[in-house]
C-alpha positions as CSV (number, residue, x, y, z in Angstrom):
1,X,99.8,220.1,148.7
2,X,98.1,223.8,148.6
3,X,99.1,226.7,150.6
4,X,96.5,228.5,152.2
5,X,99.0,231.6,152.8
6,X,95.7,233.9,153.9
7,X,94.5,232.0,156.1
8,X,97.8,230.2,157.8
9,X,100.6,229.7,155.9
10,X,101.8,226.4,157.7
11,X,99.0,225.1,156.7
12,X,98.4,222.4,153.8
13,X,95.5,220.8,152.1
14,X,95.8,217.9,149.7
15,X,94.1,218.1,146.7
16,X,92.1,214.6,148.1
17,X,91.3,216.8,151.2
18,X,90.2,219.5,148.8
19,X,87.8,217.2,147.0
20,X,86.1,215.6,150.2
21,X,85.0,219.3,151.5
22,X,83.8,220.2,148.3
23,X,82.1,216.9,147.3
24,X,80.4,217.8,151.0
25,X,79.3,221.4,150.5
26,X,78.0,219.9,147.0
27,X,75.8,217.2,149.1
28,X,74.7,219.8,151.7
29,X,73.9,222.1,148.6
30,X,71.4,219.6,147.1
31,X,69.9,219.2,150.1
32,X,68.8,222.4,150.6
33,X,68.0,223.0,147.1
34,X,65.6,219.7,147.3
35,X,63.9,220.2,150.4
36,X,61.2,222.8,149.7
37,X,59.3,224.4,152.4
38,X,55.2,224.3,151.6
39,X,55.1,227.7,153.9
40,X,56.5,229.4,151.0
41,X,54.5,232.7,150.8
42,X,54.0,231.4,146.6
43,X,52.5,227.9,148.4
44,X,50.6,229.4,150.8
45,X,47.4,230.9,149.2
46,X,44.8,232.7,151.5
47,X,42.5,229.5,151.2
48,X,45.0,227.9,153.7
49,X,44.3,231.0,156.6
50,X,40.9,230.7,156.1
51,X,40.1,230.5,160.2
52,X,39.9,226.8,161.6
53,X,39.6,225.0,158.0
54,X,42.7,224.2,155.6
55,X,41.0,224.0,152.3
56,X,44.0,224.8,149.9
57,X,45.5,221.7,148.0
58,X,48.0,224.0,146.2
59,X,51.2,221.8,148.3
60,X,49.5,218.9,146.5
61,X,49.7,220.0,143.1
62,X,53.1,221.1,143.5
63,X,54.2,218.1,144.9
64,X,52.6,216.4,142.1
65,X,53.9,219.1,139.3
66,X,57.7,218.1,141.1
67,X,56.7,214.1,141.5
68,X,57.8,214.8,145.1
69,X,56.3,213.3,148.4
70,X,55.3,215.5,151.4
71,X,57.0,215.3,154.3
72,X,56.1,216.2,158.1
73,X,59.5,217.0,159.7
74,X,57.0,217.2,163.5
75,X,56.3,213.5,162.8
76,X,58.2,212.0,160.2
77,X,55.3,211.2,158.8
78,X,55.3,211.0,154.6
79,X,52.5,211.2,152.5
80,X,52.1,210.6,149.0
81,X,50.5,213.6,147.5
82,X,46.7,211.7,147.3
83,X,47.3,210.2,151.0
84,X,47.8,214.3,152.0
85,X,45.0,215.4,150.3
86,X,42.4,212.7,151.5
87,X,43.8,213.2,155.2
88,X,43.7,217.2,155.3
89,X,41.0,218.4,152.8
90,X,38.8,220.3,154.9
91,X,40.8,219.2,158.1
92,X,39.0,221.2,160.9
93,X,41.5,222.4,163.2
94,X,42.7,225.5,165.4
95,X,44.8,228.3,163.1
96,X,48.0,227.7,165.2
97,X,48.1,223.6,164.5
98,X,47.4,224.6,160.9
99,X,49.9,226.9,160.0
100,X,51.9,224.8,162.8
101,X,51.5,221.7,159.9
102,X,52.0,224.2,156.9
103,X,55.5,225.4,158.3
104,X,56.3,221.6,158.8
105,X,55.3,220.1,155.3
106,X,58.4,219.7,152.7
107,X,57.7,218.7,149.4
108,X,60.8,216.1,148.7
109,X,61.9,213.5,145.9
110,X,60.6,210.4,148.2
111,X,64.3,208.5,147.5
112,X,66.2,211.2,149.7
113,X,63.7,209.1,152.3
114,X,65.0,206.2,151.2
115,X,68.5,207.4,151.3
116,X,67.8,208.6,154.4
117,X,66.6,205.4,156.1
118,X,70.0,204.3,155.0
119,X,72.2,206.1,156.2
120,X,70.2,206.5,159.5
121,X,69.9,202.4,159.6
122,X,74.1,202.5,158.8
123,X,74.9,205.0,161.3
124,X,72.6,202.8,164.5
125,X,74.3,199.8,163.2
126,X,77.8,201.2,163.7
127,X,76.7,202.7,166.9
128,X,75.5,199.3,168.3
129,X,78.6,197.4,167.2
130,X,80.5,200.0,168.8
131,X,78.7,199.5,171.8
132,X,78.6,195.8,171.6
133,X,82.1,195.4,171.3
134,X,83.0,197.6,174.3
135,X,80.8,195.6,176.3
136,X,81.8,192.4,175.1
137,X,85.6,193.7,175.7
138,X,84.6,194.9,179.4
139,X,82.8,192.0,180.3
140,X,85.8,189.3,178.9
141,X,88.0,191.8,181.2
142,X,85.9,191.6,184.3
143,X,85.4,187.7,183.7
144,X,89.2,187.4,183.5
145,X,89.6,189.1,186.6
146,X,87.1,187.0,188.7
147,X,88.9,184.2,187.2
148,X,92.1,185.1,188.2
149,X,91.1,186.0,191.6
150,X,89.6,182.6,192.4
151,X,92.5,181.7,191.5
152,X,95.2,183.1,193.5
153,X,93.4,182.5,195.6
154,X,93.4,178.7,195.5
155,X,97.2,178.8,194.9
156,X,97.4,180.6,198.0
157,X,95.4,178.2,200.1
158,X,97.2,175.5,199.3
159,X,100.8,177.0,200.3
């Protein structure tokens, strides 16, 4: 066990414990460092303000220098790099929805998608077991209960 003596000194982390939070901070780390925002001021060139039309492909070379997918986060919409640029070369739209999509797009390695899916399919599953089983368990409970009512109730009729 380590002493955090600073912070309290009754308390006590395991060197397992230790491991866990850092493997996690690592985790979170990656994730930040993978998810890259298009409305970088470097990925934003002034094609993209031009008034109503977004012209600038720059988010789709990048994506293609870092063999990355982008990502709407407003959506969850992902496109591969070619399905992005055939949907919003010259897309005609009001300023606000287009700097609205730019502040949106992420450029991100399409198998943290995947993992994502995953995890998000792992996490429902566990949430509808959960939820299955408590109402399988109150449902045997109330059955048991009519059953036992009915009966004592024919016991008692027949004293």
């Amino acid at each position: 066990m380590i002493k955090l003596a600073k912070i309290n000194p009754d308390l006590a982390l395991s060197p397992e414990a230790i491991i866990k939070t850092l493997i996690a901070i690592a985790k979170n780390i990656s994730k930040i460092c993978i998810m890259k925002t298009v409305s970088d001021r470097s990925q934003v060139d002034q094609g993209d303000k031009k008034a109503g039309v977004f012209t600038s492909m720059s988010i789709v070379a990048e994506a293609k220098r870092a063999n990355c997918w982008l990502y709407n986060k407003l959506n969850n919409q992902w496109y591969t790099p070619e399905e992005f640029h055939e949907k919003y070369a010259n897309h005609r739209d009001t300023d606000i929805n287009i700097r609205t999509l730019l502040q949106n797009i992420f450029i991100i390695d399409p198998n943290k998608g995947i993992k994502a899916y995953h995890k998000t399919l792992a996490d429902k599953l566990a949430k509808f077991e959960a939820e299955t089983r408590e109402l399988r368990e109150r449902g045997e409970a109330f059955t048991q209960r009519v059953i036992d009512y009915y009966q004592q109730k024919s016991k008692d009729k027949f004293k």
